[in-house]
Structures are given as structure tokens and as C-alpha cells.
GROMACS .gro file of C-alpha atoms in nm:
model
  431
    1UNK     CA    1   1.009   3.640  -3.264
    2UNK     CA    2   0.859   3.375  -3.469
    3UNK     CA    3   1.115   3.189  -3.356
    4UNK     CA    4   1.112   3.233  -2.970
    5UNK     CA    5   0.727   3.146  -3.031
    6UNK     CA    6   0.766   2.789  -3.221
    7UNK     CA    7   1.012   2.707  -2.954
    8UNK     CA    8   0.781   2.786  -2.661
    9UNK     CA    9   0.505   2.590  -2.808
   10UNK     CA   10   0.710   2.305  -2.867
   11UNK     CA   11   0.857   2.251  -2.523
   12UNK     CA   12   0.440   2.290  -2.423
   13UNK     CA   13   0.354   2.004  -2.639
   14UNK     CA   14   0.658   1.783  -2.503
   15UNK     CA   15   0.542   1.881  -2.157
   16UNK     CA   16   0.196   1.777  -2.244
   17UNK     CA   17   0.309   1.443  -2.366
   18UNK     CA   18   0.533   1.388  -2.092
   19UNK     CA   19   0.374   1.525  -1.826
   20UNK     CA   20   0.166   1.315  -1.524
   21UNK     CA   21  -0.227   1.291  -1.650
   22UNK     CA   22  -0.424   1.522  -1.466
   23UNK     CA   23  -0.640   1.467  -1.184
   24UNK     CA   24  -0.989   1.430  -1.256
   25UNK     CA   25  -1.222   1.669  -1.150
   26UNK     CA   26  -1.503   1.656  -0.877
   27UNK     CA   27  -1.749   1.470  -0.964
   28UNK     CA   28  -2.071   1.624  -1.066
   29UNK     CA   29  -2.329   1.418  -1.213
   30UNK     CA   30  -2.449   1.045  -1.097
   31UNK     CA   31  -2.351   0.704  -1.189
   32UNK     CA   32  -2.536   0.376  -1.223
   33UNK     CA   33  -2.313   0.089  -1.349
   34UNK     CA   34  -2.491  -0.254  -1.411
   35UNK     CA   35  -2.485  -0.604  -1.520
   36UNK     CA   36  -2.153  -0.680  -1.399
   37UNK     CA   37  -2.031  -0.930  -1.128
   38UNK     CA   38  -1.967  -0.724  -0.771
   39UNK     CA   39  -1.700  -0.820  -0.574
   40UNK     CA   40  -1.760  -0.618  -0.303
   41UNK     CA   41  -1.437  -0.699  -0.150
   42UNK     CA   42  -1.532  -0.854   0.171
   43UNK     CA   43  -1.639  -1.178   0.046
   44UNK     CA   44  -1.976  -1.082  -0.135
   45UNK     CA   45  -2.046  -1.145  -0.480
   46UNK     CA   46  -2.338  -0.998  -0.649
   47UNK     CA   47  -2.439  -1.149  -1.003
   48UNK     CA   48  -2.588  -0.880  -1.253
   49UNK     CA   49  -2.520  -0.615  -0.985
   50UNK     CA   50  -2.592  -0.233  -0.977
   51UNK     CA   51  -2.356   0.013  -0.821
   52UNK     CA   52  -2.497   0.372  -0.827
   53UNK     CA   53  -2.278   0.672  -0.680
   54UNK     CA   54  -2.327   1.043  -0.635
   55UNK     CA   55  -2.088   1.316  -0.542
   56UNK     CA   56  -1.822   1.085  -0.443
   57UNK     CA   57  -2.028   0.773  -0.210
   58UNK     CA   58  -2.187   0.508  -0.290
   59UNK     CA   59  -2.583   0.534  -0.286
   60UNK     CA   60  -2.710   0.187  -0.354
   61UNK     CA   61  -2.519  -0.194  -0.399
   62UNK     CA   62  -2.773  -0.446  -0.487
   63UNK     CA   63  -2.908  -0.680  -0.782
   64UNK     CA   64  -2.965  -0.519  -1.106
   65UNK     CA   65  -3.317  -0.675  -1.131
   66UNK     CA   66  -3.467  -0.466  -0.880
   67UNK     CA   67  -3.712  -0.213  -0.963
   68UNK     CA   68  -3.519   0.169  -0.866
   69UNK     CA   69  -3.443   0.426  -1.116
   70UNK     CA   70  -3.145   0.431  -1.217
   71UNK     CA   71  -2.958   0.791  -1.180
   72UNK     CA   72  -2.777   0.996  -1.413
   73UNK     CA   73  -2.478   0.828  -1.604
   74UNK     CA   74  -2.579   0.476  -1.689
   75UNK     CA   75  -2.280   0.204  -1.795
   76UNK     CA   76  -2.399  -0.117  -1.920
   77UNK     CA   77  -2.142  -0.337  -1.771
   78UNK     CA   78  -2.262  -0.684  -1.852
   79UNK     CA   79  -2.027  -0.954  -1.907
   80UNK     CA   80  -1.808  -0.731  -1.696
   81UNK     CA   81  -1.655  -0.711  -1.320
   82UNK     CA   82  -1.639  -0.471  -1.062
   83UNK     CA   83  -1.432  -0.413  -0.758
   84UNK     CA   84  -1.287  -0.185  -0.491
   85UNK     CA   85  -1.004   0.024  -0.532
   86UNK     CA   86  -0.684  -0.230  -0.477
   87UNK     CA   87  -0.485  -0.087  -0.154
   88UNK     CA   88  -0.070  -0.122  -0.176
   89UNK     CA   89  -0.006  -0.118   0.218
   90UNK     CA   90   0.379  -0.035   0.350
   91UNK     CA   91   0.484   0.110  -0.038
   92UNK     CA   92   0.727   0.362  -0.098
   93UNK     CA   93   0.529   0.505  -0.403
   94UNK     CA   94   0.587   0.889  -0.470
   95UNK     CA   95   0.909   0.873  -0.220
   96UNK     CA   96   1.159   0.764  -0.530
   97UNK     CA   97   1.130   0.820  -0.865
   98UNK     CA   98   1.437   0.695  -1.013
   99UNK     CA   99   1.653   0.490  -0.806
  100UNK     CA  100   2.011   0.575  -0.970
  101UNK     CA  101   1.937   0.980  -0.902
  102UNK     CA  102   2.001   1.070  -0.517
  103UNK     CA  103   1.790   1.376  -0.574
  104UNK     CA  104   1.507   1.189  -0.630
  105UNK     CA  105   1.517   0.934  -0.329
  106UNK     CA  106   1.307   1.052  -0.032
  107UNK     CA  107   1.225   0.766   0.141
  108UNK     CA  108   1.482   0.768   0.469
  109UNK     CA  109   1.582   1.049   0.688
  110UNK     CA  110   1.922   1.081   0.837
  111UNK     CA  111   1.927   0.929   1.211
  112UNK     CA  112   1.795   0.655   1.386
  113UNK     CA  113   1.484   0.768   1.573
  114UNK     CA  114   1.270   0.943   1.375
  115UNK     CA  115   0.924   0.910   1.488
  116UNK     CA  116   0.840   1.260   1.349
  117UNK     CA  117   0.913   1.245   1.070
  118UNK     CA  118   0.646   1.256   0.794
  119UNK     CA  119   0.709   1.053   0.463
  120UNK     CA  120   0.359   1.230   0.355
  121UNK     CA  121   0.498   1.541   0.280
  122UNK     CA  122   0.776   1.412   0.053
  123UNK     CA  123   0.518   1.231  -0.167
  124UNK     CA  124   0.532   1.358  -0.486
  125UNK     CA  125   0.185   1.289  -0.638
  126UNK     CA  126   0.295   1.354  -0.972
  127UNK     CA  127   0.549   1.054  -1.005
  128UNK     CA  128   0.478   0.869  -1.344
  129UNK     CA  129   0.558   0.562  -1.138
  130UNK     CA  130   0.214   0.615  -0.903
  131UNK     CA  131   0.037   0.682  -1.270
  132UNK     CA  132   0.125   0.353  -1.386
  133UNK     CA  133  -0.061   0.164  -1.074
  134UNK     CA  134  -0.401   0.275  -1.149
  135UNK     CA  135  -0.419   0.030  -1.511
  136UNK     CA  136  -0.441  -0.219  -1.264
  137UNK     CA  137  -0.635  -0.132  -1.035
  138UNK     CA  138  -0.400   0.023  -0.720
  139UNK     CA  139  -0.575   0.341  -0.635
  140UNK     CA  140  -0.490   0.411  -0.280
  141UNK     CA  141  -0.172   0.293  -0.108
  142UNK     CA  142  -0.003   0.359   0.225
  143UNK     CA  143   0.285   0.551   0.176
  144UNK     CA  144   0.585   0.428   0.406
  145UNK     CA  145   0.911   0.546   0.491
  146UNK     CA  146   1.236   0.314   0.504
  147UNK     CA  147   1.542   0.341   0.734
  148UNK     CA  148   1.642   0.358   1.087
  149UNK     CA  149   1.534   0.187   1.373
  150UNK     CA  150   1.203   0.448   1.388
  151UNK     CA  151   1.142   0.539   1.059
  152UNK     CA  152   0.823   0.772   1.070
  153UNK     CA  153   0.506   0.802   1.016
  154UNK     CA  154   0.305   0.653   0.730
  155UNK     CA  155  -0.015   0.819   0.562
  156UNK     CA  156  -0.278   0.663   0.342
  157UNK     CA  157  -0.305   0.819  -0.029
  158UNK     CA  158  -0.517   0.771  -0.325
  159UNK     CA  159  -0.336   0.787  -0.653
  160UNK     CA  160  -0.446   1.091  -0.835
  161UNK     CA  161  -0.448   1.400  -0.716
  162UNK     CA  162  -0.258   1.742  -0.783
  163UNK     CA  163   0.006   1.737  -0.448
  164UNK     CA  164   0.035   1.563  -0.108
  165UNK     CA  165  -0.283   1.763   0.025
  166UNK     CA  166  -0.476   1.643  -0.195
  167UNK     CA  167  -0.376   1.286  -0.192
  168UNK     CA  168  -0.380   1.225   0.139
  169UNK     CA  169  -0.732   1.002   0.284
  170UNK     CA  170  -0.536   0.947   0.607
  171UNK     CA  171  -0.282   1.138   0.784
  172UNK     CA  172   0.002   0.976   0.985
  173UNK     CA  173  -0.197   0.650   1.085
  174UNK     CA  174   0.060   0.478   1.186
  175UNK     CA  175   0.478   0.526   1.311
  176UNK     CA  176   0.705   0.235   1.205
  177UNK     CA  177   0.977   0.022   1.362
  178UNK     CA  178   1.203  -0.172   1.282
  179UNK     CA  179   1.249  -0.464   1.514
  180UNK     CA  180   1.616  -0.629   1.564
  181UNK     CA  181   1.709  -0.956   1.454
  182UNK     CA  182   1.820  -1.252   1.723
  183UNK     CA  183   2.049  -1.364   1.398
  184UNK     CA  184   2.389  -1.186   1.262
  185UNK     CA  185   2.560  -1.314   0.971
  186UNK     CA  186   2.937  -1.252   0.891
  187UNK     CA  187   3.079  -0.960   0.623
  188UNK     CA  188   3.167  -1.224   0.359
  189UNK     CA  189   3.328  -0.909   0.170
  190UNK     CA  190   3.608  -0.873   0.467
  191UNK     CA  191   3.654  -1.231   0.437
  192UNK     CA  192   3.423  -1.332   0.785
  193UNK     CA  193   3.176  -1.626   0.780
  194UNK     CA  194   2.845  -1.586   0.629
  195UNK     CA  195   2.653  -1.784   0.770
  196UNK     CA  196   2.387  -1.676   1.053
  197UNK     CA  197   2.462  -1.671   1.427
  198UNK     CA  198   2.282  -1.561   1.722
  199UNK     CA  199   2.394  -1.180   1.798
  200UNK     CA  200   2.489  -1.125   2.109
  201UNK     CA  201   2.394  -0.787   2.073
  202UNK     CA  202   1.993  -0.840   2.036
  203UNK     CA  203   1.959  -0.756   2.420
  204UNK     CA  204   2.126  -0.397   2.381
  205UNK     CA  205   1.916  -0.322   2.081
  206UNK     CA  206   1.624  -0.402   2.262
  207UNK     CA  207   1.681  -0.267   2.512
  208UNK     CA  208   1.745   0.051   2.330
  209UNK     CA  209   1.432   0.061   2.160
  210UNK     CA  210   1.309  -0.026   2.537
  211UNK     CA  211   1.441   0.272   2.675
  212UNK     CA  212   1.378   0.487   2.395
  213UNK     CA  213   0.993   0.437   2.440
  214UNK     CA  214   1.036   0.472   2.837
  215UNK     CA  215   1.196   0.828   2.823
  216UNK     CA  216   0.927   0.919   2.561
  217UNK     CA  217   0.621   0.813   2.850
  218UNK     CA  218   0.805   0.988   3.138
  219UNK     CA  219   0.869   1.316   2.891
  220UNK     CA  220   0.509   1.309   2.792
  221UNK     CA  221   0.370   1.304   3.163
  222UNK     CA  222   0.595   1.576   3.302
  223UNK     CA  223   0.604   1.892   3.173
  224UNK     CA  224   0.762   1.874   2.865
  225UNK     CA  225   1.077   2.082   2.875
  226UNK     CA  226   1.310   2.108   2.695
  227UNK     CA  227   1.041   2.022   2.424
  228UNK     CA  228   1.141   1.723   2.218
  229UNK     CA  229   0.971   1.692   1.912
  230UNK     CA  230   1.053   1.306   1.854
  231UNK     CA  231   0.909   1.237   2.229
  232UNK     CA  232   0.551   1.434   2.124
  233UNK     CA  233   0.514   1.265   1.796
  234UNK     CA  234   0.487   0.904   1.941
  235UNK     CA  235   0.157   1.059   2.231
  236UNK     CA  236  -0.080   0.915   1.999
  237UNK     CA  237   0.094   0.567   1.996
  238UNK     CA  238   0.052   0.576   2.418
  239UNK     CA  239  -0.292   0.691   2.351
  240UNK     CA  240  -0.419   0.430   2.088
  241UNK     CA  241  -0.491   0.664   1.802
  242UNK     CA  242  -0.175   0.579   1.639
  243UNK     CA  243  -0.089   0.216   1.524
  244UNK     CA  244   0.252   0.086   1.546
  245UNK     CA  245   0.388  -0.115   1.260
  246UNK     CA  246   0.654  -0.300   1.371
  247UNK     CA  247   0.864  -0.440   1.037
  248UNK     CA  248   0.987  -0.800   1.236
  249UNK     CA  249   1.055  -1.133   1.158
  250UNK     CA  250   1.133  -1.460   1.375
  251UNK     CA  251   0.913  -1.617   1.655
  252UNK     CA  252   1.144  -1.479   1.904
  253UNK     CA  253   1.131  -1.149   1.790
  254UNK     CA  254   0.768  -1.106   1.720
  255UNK     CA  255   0.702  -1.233   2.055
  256UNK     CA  256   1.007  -1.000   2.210
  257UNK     CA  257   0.789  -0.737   2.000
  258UNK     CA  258   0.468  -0.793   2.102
  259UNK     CA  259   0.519  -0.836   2.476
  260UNK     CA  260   0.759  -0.549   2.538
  261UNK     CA  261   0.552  -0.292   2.319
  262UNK     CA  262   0.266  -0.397   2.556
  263UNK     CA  263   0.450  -0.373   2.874
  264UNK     CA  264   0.477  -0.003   2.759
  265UNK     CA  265   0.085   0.080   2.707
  266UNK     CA  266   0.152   0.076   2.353
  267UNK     CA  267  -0.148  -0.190   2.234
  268UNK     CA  268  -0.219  -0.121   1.855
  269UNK     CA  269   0.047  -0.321   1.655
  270UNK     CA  270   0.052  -0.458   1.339
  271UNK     CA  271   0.345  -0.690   1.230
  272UNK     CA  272   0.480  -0.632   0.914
  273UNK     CA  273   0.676  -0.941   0.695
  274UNK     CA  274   0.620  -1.143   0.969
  275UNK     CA  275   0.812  -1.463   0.877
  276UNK     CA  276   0.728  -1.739   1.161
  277UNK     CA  277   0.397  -1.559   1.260
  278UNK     CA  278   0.223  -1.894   1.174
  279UNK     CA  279   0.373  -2.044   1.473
  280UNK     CA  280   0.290  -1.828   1.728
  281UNK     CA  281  -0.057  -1.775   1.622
  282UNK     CA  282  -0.235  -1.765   1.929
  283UNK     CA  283  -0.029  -1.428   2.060
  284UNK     CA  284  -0.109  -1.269   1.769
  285UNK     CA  285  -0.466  -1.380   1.801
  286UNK     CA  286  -0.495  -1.316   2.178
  287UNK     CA  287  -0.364  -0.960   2.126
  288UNK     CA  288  -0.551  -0.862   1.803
  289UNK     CA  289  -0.232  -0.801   1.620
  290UNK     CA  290  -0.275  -0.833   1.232
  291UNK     CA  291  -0.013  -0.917   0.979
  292UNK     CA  292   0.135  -0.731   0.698
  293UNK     CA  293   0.258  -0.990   0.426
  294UNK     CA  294   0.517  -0.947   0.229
  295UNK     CA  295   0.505  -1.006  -0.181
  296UNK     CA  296   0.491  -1.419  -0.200
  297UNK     CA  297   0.737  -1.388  -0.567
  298UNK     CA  298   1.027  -1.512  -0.322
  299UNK     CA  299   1.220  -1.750  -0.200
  300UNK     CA  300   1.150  -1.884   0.150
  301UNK     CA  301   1.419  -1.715   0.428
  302UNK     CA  302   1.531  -2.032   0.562
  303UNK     CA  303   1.628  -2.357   0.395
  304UNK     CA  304   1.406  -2.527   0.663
  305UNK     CA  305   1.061  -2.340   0.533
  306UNK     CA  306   0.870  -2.562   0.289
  307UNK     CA  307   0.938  -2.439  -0.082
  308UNK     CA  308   0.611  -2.283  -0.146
  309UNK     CA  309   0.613  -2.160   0.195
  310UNK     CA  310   0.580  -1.765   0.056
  311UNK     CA  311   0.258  -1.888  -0.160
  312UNK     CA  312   0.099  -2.078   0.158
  313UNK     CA  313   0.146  -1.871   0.424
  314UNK     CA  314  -0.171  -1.621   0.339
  315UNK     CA  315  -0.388  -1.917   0.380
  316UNK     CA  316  -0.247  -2.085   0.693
  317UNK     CA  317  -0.267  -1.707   0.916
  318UNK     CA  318  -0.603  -1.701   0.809
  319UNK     CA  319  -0.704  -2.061   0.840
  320UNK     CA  320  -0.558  -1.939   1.222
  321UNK     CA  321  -0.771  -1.644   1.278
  322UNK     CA  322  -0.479  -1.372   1.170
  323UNK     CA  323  -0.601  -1.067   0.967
  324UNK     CA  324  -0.392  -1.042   0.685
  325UNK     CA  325  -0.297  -0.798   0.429
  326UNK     CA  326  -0.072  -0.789   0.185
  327UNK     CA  327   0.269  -0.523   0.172
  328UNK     CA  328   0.516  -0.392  -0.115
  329UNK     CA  329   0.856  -0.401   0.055
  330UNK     CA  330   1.121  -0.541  -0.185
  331UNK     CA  331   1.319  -0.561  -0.475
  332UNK     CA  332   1.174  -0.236  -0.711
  333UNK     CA  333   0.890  -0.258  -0.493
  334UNK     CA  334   0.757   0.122  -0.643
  335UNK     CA  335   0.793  -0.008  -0.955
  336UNK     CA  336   0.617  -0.362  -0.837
  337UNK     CA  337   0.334  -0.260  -0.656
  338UNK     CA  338   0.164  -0.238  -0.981
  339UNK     CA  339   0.163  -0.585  -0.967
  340UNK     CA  340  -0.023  -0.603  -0.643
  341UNK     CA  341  -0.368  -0.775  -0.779
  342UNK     CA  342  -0.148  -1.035  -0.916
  343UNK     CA  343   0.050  -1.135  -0.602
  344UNK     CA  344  -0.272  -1.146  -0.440
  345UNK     CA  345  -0.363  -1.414  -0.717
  346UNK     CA  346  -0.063  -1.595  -0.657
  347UNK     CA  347  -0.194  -1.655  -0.290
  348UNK     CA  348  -0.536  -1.741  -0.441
  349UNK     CA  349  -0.387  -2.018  -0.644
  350UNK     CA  350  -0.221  -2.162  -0.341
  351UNK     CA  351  -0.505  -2.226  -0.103
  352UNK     CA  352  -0.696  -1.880  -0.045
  353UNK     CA  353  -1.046  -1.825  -0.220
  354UNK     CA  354  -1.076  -1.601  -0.496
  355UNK     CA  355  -1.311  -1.358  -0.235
  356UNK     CA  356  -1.035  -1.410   0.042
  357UNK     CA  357  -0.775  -1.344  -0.177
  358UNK     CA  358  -0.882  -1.036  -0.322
  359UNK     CA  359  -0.970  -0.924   0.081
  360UNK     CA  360  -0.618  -0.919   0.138
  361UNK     CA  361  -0.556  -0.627  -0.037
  362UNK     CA  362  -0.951  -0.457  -0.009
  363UNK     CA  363  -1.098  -0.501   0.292
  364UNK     CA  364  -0.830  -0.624   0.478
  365UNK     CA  365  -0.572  -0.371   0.421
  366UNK     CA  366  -0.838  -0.086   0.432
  367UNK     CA  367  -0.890  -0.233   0.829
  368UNK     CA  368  -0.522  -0.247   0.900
  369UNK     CA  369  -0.411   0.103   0.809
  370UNK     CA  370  -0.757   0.229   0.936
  371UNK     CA  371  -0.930   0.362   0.690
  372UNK     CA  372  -1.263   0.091   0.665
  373UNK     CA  373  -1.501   0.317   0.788
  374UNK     CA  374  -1.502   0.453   0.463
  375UNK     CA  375  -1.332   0.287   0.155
  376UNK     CA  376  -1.218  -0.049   0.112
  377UNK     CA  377  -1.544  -0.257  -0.027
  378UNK     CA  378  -1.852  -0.161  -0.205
  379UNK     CA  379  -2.070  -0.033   0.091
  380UNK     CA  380  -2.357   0.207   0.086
  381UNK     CA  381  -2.222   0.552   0.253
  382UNK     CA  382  -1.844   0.460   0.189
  383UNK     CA  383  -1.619   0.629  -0.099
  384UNK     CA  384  -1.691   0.580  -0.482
  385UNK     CA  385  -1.364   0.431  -0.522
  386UNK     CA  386  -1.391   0.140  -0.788
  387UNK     CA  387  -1.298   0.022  -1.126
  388UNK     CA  388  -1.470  -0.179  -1.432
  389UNK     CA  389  -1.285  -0.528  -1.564
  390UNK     CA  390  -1.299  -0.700  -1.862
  391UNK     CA  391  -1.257  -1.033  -1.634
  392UNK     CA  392  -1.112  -1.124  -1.307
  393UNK     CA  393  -0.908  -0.868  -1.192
  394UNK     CA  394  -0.623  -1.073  -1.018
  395UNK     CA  395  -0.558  -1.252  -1.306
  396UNK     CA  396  -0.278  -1.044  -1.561
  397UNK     CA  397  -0.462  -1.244  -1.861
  398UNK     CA  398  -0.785  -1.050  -1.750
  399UNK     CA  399  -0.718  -0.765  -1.557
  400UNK     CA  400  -0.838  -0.525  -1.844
  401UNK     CA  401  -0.980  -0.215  -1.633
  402UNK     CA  402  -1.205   0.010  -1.877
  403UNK     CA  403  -1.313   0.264  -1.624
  404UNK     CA  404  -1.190   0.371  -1.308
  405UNK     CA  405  -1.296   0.635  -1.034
  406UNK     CA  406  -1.160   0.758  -0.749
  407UNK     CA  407  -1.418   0.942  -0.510
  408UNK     CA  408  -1.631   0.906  -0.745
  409UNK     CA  409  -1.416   1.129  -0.978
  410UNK     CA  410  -1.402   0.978  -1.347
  411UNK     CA  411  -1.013   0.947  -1.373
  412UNK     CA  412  -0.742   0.839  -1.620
  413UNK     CA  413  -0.616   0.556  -1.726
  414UNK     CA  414  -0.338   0.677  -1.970
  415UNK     CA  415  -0.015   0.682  -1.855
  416UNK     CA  416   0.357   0.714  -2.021
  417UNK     CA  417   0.324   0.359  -2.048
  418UNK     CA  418  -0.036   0.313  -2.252
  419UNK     CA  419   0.121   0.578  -2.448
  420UNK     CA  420   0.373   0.366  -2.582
  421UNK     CA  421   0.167   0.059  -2.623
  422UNK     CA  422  -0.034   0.242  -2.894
  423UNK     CA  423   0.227   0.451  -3.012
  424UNK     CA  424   0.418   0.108  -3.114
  425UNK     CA  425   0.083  -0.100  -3.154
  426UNK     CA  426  -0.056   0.131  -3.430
  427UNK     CA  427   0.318   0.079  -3.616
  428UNK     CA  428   0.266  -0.289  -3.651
  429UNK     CA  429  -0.054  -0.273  -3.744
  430UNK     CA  430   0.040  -0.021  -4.012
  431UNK     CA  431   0.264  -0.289  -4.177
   0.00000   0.00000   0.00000
């Protein structure tokens, strides 16, 4: 018996070390943090600020020399910085957890037209990969799904919470696409030529897509039978509720993009990668289109593109009037998207301000996937989503977060990861 019992409680312990942190609890009492530097994450900067919150908003942003009593909790942040909750937009965090293990991939659905399906209710909220953003600073992110030509629909999350319900701060926002390219290249692996060509096929796969859409419009204004749960799922897209992000690259095919999606009724589009936006600025302009960016650690697609053309191309869109945010999509992009603040610094050190650069993934992305009404900057009314830095907070050298809350909700900032930093820290120092 004794037996049975050591055994039990040492399988509890390992799955207490092991196990996701867990989500902090409501929040209960005030907070008044002050003396730090405010980014307030739409280009404002308040010196020697004070932030104080109160069952999960934001009560009062202003200068810490004014005379108002301070409520409940007070930090003494001086010396310090403080900033929205970071935003990964199109991220696959929670769909995969470990790449090599089939089981765990979630992030595609079998077929080709999948505009119902939901990627939100495969999230798993207790990945340890989506515990290792918040260090940094990535609270919220919009979790995307991969594959097809329609892929699904995306929802907005904040990163700690108990399941999918919980997580969720936006439901199905937005459905995705993904556009054709104009460009083939050959199957070097069965010996054919590599190198790009135009496809003669582009004008069948649009008009697929083309048709696709049309049958959806005419099966939405009849009477809907046989029902056809695909065709219902894309009514908010035909009624502007729904945003479509349309994953595209190529002048030709954003414009293709842009102009046939509107010849359809369907007007709320974002762009996602986006490679060649910059010259056909003014259609994106015109038609209030925004552009997702993609992680600027990258070569340049073509051997024509300048070679820090994926460091400048933040600040020429919005030296051109383009809203831009900033996307995960890539090589280990789960694991990557920690790294968000710091891509956004990479665009800062090639052209963008500081305050515009740290828009792209606050303010900006909170506007693109809809959800700036309430989080997204340091706003009286909006969510108590924020963090504390040791220094500036798109810099790795500095980005040393010491608190962190989430709807106002004090939460974690151990993860798997921390826990081995000490764990091997504390055996150096020993010696």
C-alpha cells in the first residue's frame, strides 16, 4: 500500500513540474503601477506614467505627478517600461505541439474548401509552446489555420487560460484564402527545370475560387436546400462582419485579389505576406485593405528585390499610407513567434520609429483582426492587458518583463523553459 501511495505522489509531483502554469485567477483587488515610461502603443509616450486598473480595464493613463489617489496594489516602477500586450497575428500557436508527432498537428483539415472550419476549437491552451510567449511579452495572438485553398476561420486568443473557451477574445473574425500564384516552377526532384514560369493554369484557379464564391451568394439568397454548411459559413464575409485574409503575393495577384473579391460584395480584406504590395499602393489605399507582414529574418523572394528589402518594407507601406501589422507564418513559426517583439525591432532599426515599430504588432494588429475597441494600447475603458520591462521591450538585450497581466489577471511568467534557466543557473553558481 505504501507502495501504490509513494508512486501516486510521485507521478503528482512530475505532473506538477511538467505541467502548463496555471491560469491566473480573476482579478480582485486594484492596481496602480508608476514611474515607468508608457508606451501606450499607438505612438504615445508618457514619462513617469501611472497606469491604474480594476477588475480587468484600465481606469486611468496619465502622468504620475498628478494629484489622484492611487488604488489598491501600488508597483513602483521607476526606471522601468510599460506596454500593451504584444499581438502574434496569422500564428499557428496551440494547433501543433511537436512537429515530428502527427497526433499532435492540428493546423489543416483534409479538403480544399473549408470555410467552416474552426481552427479555434483545436487550440489547445495548454501547449508549453503558447507558455513560453508570454516572457516576452506575446499575450494574445490570432490563431490561424494552414492548408487548402480556404483554410478556415481564425479566432483571436489571449495566452493563458484553462481551454479554448476561455481563451478566446474573438471568435472567427476572419476566413482565410489562399490566393494562386501567376508563377510555377519545375519538380527539380523528377529531373524538370526549376526555375519559375508563368502557369498557365492561374486562370482556372481563379476562376475556381471565382466560382466557388458565386455559388456560395446564389445558395445564400435562395432557400438554402440542400443545406451546405461551407456555403453558410462564408454569410458573414457577404455581409461585412467577417474579414477575409487573403495569404497572396505578386502585384498581379494582389490586384487579381482585390478586384475580383470586390466584384463579389466581399469588401473587408486584408492581405497577408504581401510581397510587391509597395508597388501597388494606391489600390490598397483606395480600398482600405491593410497588410499582414511577414517575419523580416529572410531572404528577399526575388533576386531583383533590394537585399534588405524584408527589413525596409514596414517602413515604405507606411511611409504610403498602408496599415501594417506584422504575421508569424514560417519556418518553426509556433516556436518563433516568441520572438515577435524582436522582429518588430528589426523593422525599427531599418527605418520605422521605435513608437511605429512597436504599433505594428499593438495597435496595428489589434485593428486588423478587429479587436481595438478593446485591447491593443493603454486606453481608459479597454482591457488590463500589459506587462512591466526592465528596458525597451523590442530589444532581446532588454526585454526583461517582471510582471505581466492579462485582463487584469496577475499571471505567470514561469514556464518549462525559466525552469531550466535556474535549475542550471543555480549549478554554476554553486561551483
Amino acid at each position: 500500500m505504501k507502495k501504490i501511495i509513494y508512486s501516486l505522489l510521485f507521478f503528482y509531483l512530475i505532473g506538477n513540474i511538467n505541467a502548463q502554469q496555471t491560469p491566473a485567477n480573476k482579478q480582485t483587488t486594484p492596481f496602480s503601477i508608476e514611474g515607468a515610461t508608457a508606451h501606450l502603443g499607438n505612438g504615445t509616450v508618457i514619462e513617469n506614467s501611472l497606469i491604474m486598473f480594476n477588475e480587468g480595464k484600465i481606469t486611468f493613463v496619465g502622468s504620475a505627478m498628478m494629484k489622484i489617489a492611487r488604488q489598491g496594489t501600488i508597483i513602483n516602477a521607476k526606471g522601468k517600461h510599460i506596454y500593451p500586450g504584444f499581438i502574434a497575428a496569422n500564428a499557428t500557436l496551440g494547433l501543433v505541439e511537436i512537429d515530428a508527432v502527427k497526433a499532435s498537428d492540428d493546423q489543416r483539415e483534409i479538403g480544399i474548401m473549408n470555410p467552416h472550419i474552426r481552427s479555434l476549437i483545436a487550440y489547445n491552451a495548454e501547449s508549453k509552446i503558447i507558455e513560453s510567449m508570454r516572457p516576452n511579452g506575446v499575450l494574445m495572438a490570432q490563431i490561424t489555420p494552414r492548408g487548402g485553398t480556404i483554410s478556415g476561420t481564425s479566432s483571436v486568443t489571449q495566452l493563458d487560460a484553462w481551454n479554448w473557451e476561455d481563451a478566446a477574445i474573438k471568435k472567427d473574425g476572419a476566413i482565410h484564402m489562399n490566393w494562386p500564384s501567376s508563377f510555377t516552377s519545375g519538380r527539380w526532384w523528377l529531373g524538370e527545370d526549376p526555375a519559375l514560369k508563368p502557369d498557365k493554369n492561374y486562370p482556372k484557379n481563379v476562376n475556381r475560387i471565382i466560382s466557388y464564391f458565386s455559388d456560395a451568394k446564389v445558395y445564400l439568397a435562395g432557400n438554402k436546400t440542400p443545406k451546405n454548411l461551407p456555403f453558410e459559413a462564408t454569410k458573414e464575409l457577404f455581409d461585412g462582419n467577417q474579414k477575409l485574409f487573403i495569404h497572396v503575393s505578386g502585384e498581379k495577384e494582389i490586384t487579381d485579389a482585390i478586384t475580383e473579391m470586390k466584384k463579389l460584395g466581399i469588401n473587408n480584406l486584408v492581405i497577408v505576406h504581401g510581397v510587391g504590395a509597395e508597388n501597388i499602393s494606391e489600390l490598397l489605399v483606395s480600398n482600405n485593405v491593410p497588410v499582414i507582414l511577414d517575419r523580416p529574418h529572410r531572404n528577399p523572394n526575388s533576386e531583383d528585390d533590394a537585399y534588405d528589402y524584408t527589413y525596409t518594407i514596414a517602413k515604405t507601406l507606411t511611409d504610403k499610407g498602408i496599415l501594417v501589422g506584422l504575421g508569424m507564418e514560417g519556418q518553426m513559426e509556433r516556436m518563433n513567434s516568441r520572438n515577435l517583439p524582436f522582429y518588430a525591432g528589426t523593422f525599427a532599426a531599418h527605418g520605422l520609429s521605435k513608437e511605429d515599430a512597436l504599433k505594428l504588432i499593438t495597435h496595428n494588429n489589434a485593428k486588423i483582426l478587429g479587436i481595438l475597441d478593446f485591447t491593443g494600447t493603454l486606453e481608459v475603458g479597454k482591457d488590463a492587458t500589459l506587462f512591466i520591462s526592465e528596458g525597451d521591450a523590442l530589444d532581446m538585450r532588454t526585454n526583461i518583463i517582471t510582471k505581466a497581466f492579462i485582463q487584469g489577471r496577475d499571471i505567470s511568467l514561469e514556464t518549462h523553459q525559466t525552469t531550466l534557466w535556474k535549475r542550471y543557473a543555480n549549478k554554476y553558481k554553486a561551483k
